Coordinates of C-alpha atoms in Angstrom, one line a residue:
Chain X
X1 CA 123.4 321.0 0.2
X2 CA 127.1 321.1 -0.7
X3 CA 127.5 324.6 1.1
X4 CA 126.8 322.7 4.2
X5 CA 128.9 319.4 3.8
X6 CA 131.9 322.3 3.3
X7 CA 131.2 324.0 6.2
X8 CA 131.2 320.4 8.2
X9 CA 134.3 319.6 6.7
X10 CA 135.9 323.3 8.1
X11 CA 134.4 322.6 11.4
X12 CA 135.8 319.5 12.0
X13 CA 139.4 320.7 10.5
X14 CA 139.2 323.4 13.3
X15 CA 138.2 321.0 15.9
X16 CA 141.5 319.3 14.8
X17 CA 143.5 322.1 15.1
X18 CA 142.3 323.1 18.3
X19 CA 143.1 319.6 19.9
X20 CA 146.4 319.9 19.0
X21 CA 146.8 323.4 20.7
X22 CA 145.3 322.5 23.6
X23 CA 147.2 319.3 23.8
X24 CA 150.5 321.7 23.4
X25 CA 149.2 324.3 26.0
X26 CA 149.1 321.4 28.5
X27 CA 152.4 319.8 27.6
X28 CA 154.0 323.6 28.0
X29 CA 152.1 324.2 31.0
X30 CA 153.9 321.0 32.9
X31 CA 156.8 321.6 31.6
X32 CA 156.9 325.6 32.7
X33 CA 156.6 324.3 36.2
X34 CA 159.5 322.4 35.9
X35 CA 161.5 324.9 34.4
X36 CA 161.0 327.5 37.4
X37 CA 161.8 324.8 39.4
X38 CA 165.2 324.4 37.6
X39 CA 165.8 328.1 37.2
X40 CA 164.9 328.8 41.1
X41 CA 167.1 326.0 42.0
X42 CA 170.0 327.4 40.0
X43 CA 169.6 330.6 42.0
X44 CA 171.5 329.6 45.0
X45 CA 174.5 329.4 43.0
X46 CA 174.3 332.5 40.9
X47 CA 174.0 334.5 44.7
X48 CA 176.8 333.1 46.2
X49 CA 179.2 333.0 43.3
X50 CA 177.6 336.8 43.1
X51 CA 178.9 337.1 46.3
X52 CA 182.5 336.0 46.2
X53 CA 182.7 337.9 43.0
X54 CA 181.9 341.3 45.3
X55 CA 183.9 339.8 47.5
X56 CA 187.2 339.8 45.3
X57 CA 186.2 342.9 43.6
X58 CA 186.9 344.8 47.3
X59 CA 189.7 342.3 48.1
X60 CA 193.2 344.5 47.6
X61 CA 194.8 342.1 45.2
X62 CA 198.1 342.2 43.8
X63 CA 197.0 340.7 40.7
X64 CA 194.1 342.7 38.6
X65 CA 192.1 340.0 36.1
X66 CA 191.7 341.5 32.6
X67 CA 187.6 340.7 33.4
X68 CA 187.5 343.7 35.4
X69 CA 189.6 346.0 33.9
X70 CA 187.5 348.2 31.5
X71 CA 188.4 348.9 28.4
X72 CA 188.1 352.5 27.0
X73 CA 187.6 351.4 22.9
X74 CA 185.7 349.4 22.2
X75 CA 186.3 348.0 18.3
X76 CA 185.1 344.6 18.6
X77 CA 181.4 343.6 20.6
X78 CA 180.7 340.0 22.0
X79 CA 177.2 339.2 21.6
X80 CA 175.7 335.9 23.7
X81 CA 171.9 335.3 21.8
X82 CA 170.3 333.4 23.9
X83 CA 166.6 332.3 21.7
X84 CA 164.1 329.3 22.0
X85 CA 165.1 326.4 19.5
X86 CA 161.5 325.8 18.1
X87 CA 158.5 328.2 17.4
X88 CA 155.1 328.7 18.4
X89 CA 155.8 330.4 21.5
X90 CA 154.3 333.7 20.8
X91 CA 156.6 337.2 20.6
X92 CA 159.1 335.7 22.7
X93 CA 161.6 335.5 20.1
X94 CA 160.7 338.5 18.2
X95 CA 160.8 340.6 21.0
X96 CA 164.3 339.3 22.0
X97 CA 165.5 339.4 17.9
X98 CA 164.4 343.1 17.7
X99 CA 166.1 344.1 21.3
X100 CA 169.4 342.5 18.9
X101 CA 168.2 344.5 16.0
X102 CA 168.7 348.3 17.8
X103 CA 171.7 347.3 19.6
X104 CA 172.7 346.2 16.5
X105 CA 171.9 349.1 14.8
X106 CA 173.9 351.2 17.4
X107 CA 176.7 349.5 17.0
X108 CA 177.0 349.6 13.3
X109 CA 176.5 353.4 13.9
X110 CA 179.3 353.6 16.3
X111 CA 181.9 351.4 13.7
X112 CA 181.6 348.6 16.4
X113 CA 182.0 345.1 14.8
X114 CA 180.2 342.2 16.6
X115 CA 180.7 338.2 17.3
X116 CA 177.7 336.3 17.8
X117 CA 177.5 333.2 20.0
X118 CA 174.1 332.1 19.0
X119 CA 172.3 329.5 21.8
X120 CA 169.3 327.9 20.3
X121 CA 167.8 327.3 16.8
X122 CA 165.4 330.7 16.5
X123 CA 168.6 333.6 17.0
X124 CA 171.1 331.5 15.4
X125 CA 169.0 331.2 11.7
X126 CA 168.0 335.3 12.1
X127 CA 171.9 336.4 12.3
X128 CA 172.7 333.7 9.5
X129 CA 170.0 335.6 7.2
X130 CA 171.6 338.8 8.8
X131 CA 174.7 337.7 7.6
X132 CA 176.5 338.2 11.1
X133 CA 180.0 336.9 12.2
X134 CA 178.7 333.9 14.0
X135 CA 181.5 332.4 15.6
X136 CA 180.1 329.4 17.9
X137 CA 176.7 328.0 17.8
X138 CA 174.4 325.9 20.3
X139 CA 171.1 324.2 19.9
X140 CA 168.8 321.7 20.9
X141 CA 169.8 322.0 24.5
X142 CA 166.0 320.6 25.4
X143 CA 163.9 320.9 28.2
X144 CA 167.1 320.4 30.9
X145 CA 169.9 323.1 30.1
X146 CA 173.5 321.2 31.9
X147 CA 176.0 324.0 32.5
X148 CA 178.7 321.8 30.5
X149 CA 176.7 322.3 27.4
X150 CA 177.8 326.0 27.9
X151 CA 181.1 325.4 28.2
X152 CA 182.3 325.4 24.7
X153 CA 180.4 328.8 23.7
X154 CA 181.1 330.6 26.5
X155 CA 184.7 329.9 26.1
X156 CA 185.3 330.8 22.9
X157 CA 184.1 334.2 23.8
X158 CA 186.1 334.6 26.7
X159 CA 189.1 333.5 24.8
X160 CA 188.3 336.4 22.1
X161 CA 188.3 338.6 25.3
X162 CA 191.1 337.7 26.9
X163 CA 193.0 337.8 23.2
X164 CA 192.2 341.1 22.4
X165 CA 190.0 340.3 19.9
X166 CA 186.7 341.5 21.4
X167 CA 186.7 344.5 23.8
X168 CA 183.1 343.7 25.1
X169 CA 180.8 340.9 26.0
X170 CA 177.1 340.9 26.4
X171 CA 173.8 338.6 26.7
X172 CA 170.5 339.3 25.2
X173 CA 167.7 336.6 26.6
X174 CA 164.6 337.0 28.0
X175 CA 164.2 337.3 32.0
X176 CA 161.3 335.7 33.6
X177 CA 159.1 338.2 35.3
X178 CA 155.9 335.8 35.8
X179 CA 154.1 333.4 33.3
X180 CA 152.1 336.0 31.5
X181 CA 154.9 338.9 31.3
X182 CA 158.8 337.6 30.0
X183 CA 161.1 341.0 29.6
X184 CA 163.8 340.5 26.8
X185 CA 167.2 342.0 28.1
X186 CA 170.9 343.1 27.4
X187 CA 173.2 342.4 29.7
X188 CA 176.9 343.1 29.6
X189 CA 178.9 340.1 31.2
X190 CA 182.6 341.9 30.4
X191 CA 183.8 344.1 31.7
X192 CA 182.8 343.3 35.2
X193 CA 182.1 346.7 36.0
X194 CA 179.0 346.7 38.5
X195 CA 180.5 344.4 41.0
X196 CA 182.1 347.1 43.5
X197 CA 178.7 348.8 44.2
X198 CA 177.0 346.2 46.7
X199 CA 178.1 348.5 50.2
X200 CA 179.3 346.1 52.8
X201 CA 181.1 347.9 55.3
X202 CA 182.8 345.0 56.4
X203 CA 184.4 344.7 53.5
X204 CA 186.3 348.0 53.5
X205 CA 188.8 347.4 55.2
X206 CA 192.0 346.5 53.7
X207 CA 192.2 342.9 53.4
X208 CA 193.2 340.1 50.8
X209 CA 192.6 336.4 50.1
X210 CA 194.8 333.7 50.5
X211 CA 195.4 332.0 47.3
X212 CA 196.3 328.3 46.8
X213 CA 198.0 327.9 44.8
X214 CA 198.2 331.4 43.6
X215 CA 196.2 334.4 42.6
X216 CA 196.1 333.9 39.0
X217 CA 195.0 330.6 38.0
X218 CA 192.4 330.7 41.1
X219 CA 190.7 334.0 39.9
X220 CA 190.9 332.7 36.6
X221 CA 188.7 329.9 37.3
X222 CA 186.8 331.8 39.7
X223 CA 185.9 334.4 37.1
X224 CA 185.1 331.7 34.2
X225 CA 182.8 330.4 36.5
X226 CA 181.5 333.4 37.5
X227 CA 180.3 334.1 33.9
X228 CA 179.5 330.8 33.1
X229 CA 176.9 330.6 35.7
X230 CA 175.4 334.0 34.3
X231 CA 175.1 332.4 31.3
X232 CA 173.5 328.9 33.0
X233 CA 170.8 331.2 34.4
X234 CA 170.3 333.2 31.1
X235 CA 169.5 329.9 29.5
X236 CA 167.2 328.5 32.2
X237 CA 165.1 331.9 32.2
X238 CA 164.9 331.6 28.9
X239 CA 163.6 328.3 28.9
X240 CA 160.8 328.9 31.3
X241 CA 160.1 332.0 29.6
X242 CA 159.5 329.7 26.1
X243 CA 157.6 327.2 27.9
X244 CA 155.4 330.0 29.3
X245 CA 155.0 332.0 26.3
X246 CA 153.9 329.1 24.3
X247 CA 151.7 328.2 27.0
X248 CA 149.7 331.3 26.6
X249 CA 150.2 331.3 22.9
X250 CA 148.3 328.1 22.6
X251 CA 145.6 329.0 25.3
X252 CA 145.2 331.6 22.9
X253 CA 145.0 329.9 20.1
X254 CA 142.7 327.3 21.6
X255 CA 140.2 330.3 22.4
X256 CA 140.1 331.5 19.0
X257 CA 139.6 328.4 17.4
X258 CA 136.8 327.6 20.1
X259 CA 135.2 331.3 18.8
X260 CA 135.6 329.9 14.6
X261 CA 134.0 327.1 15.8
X262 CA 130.5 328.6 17.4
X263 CA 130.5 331.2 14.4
X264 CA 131.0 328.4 11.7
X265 CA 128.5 326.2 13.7
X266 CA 125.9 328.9 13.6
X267 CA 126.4 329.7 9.8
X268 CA 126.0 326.3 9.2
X269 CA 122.6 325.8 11.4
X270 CA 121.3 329.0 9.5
X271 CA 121.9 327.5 6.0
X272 CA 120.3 323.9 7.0
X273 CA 117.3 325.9 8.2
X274 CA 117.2 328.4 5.6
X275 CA 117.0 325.0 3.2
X276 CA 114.5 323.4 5.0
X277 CA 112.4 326.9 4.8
X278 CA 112.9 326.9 1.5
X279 CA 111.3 323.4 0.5
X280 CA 108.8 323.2 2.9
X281 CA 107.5 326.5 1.4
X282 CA 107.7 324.5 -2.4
X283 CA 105.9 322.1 -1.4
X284 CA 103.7 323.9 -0.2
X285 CA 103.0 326.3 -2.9
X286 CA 102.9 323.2 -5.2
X287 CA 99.9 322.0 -2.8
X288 CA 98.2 324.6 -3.5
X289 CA 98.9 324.9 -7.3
X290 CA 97.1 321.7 -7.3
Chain U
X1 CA 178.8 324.5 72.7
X2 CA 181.3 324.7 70.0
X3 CA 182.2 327.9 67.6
X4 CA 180.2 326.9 64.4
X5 CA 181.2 328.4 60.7
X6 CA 178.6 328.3 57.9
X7 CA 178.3 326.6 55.4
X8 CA 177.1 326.6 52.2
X9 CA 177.4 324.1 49.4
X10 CA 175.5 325.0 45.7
X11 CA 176.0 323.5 42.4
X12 CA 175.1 325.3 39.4
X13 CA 171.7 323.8 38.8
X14 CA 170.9 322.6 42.7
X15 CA 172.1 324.0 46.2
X16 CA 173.2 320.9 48.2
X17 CA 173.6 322.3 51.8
X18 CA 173.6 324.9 53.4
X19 CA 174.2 325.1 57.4
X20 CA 176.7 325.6 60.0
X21 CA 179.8 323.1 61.2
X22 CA 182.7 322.8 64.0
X23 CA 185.0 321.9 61.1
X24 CA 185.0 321.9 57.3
X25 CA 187.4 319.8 55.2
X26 CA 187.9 320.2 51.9
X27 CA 189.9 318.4 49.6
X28 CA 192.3 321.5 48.2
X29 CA 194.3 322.1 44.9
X30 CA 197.3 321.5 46.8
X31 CA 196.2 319.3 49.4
X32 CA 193.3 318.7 52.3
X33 CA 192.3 321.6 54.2
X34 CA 190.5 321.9 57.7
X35 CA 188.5 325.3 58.6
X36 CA 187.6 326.1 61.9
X37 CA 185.7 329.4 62.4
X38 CA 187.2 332.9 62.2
X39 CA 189.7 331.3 59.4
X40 CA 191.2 333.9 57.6
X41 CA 189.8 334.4 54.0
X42 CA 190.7 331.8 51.5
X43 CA 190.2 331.8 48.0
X44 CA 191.2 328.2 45.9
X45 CA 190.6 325.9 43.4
X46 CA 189.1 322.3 44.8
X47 CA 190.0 319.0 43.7
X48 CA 187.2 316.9 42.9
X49 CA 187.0 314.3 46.3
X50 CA 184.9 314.4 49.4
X51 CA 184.1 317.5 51.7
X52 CA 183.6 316.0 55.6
X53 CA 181.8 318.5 58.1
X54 CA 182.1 318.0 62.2
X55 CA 178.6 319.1 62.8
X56 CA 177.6 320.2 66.0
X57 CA 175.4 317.8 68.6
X58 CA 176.3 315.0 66.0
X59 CA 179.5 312.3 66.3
X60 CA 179.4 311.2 63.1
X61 CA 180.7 313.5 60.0
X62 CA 178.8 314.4 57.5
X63 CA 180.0 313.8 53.8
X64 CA 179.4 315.9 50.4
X65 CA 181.3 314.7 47.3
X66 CA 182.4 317.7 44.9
X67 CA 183.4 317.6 41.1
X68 CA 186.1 320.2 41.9
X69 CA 185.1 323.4 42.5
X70 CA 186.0 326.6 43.7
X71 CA 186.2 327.1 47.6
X72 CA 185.8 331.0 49.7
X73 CA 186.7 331.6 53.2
X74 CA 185.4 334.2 55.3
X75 CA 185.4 334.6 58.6
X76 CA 182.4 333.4 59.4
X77 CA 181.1 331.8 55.8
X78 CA 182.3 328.8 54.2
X79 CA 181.3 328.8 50.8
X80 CA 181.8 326.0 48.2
X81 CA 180.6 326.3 44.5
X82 CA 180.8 323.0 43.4
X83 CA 181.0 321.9 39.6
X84 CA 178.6 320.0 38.0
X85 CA 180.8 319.0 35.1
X86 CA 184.3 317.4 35.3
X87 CA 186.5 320.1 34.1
X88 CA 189.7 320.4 32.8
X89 CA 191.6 322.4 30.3
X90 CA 191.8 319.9 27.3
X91 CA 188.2 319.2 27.7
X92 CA 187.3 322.7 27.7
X93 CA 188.9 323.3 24.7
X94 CA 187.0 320.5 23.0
X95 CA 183.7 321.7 23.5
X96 CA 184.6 325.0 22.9
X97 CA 185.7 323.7 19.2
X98 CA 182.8 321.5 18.9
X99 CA 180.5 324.8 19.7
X100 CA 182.7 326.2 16.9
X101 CA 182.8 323.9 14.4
X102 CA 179.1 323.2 14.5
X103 CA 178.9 327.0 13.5
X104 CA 181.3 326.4 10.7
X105 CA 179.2 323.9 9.1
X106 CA 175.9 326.1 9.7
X107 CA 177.7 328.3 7.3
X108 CA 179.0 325.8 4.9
X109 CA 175.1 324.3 4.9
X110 CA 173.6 327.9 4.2
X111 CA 176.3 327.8 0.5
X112 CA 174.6 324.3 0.2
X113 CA 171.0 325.5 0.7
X114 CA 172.0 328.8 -1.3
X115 CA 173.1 326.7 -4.3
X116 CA 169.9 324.5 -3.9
X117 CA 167.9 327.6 -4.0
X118 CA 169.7 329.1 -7.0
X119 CA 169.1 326.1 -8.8
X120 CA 165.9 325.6 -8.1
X121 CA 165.1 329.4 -9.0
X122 CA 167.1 328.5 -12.6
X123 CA 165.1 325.4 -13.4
X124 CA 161.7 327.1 -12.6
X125 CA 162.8 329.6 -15.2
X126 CA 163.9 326.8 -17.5
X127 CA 160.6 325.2 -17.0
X128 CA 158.6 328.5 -17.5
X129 CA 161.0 328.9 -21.0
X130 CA 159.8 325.3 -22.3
X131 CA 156.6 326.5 -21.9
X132 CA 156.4 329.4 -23.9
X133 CA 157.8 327.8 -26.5
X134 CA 155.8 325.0 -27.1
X135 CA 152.2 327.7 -26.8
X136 CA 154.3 329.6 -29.8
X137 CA 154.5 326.2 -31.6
X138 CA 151.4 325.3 -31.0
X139 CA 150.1 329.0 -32.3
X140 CA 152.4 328.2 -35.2

């Protein structure tokens, strides 16, 4: 019966296989809660910094950051990928790498060149292949993204801004909706063009800050911040997004191989019976030849 | 009862308080600074040190240590955005050439890997050359 032993063997290769997703579908699962948790806690400070961004946007300052002064040609694009640094998590990358792909494509149309600042593993190998300018590179961040990993990248392409050199920034990642749906998205980070539109009344009237020590270097810093914490909670979505996405990749997974299984288990039952059948019915037939 | 301001403290990854105080004093670029309500707004850089709050209905003052940070006045908001990392030009720069360099050496690896792939395409080749030869011997 060596049909048989080789469909044992297959069972219990799929049995194996489907420990091992469901043993990642729980480790994903308990780590998505904890990510939320990190990227709710990190809302607080993206609303307030929000805030005093509007804030300085209506404020009648003297002194006019390039950040929010918009700039007509654009030659040069700033791209910030932000991607998962391992796999098995689903379309989550692909969805966010093809999102790259048309912008991409636009670009080139338009005779726009493009930077890439690539944050974990999965964009940073596609734009290599792509054979994209990749001028600063993050990865294995982890489970627990620290805002002064994000220093270093985001700087660089702040420094291109403020040199000239890029006319444009913007963020692809992917934005949590819930744990079954994760929305890859472009965002432009500079110019900061949206910030007038919140209507606050309040603010209307003609006021200013006072700056210690003075309006540049304060703004500055402001402003860095400002776009570094965009980036922060970019990263964190993206990182419960991953954690989600693979959780319902493996759930998945662990389904389907649950499905091979009862198929292989009735093939296998059928054969062993269909054997049995057919000796019983020689031995029978040889009973009566006798 | 006392004119209160609120506050609000956040950190990039946490927010640490958030709730109103007679007084708010914050260690300033330039100095400490005490706000009482309807201060006029402020915008500046903090130094890292200790933020004290008179609360109201309590004696004692409450104490939050900041990183540095950046500090906003309005009015009738305090708000404090704390930094989770200790900052400062030179250390900036650092990280942003790490970030950098770690691309630069991505790219140098991909030659590598290139060359390894080239060469391993060649020998294949070789290999598959050998081969013939020695069935046209052996046919011979």
């Amino acid at each position: 019966m060596a049909a048989g032993k080789e469909i044992r063997t297959q069972i219990k290769s799929v049995e194996n296989t489907r420990k091992i997703t469901k043993a990642m579908e729980m480790v994903a699962a308990s780590k998505m809660r904890r990510a939320q948790e990190r990227m709710k806690s990190a809302r607080p400070y993206a609303e307030k910094i929000a805030n005093v961004a509007t804030h300085l946007a209506y404020a009648h300052t003297e002194y006019k950051h390039p950040f929010v002064i918009a700039r007509e040609n654009v030659r040069r694009a700033g791209l910030v990928l932000v991607t998962s640094d391992k796999g098995l998590c689903g379309g989550l990358n692909t969805n966010a790498l093809r999102l790259v792909m048309t912008q991409l494509k636009q670009w080139q149309a338009a005779g726009v060149e493009v930077d890439v600042s690539a944050i974990g593993n999965k964009g940073l190998g596609f734009m290599q292949r792509l054979g994209a300018n990749v001028v600063s590179q993050l990865t294995g961040i982890g489970d627990t993204p620290r805002l002064e990993m994000l220093i270093g990248p985001v700087k660089i392409m702040l420094d291109a801004y403020m040199a000239g050199r890029i006319d444009a920034l913007y963020i692809v990642y992917n934005r949590f909706v819930n744990t079954m749906k994760q929305a890859p998205t472009l965002t432009q980070l500079l110019p900061l063009t949206k910030l007038a539109n919140e209507d606050e009344a309040s603010l209307r009237t003609h006021w200013d800050y006072i700056y210690e020590p003075d309006a540049q270097p304060v703004v500055d810093a402001m402003l860095k911040r400002y776009i570094e914490s965009l980036v922060y909670q970019a990263v964190a979505e993206n990182i419960a997004c991953e954690q989600s996405a693979r959780m319902v990749a493996m759930k998945s997974a662990s389904d389907n191989a649950k499905n091979v299984i009862g198929e292989l288990k009735l093939i296998y039952n059928k054969t062993r019976q269909a054997a049995i059948t057919k000796e019983l019915s020689e031995i029978v037939a040889g009973a009566a030849a006798v | 009862m006392a004119m209160t301001i609120h506050v609000d403290i956040v950190s990039a990854e946490e927010a640490i308080y958030s709730g109103s105080a007679e007084v708010v004093i914050a260690p300033g670029q330039r100095g400490e600074l005490g706000i009482h309500p309807r201060h006029t707004p402020l915008l500046t850089t903090l130094k890292p040190g200790a933020v004290r709050m008179k609360l109201p209905d309590q004696a004692e003052e409450m104490m939050i240590y900041v990183s540095g940070g950046i500090l906003e006045v309005q009015p009738h908001v305090v708000t404090i955005l704390s930094d989770t990392a200790i900052r400062g030009s030179d250390l900036d720069e650092a990280k942003a050439l790490e970030a950098k360099r770690a691309a630069e050496d991505a790219m140098k690896n991909r030659e590598a890997s290139l060359d390894y792939a080239k060469a391993q395409a060649e020998l294949a080749e070789a290999i598959a050359q050998l081969a013939t030869i020695q069935r046209l011997r052996k046919k011979i």
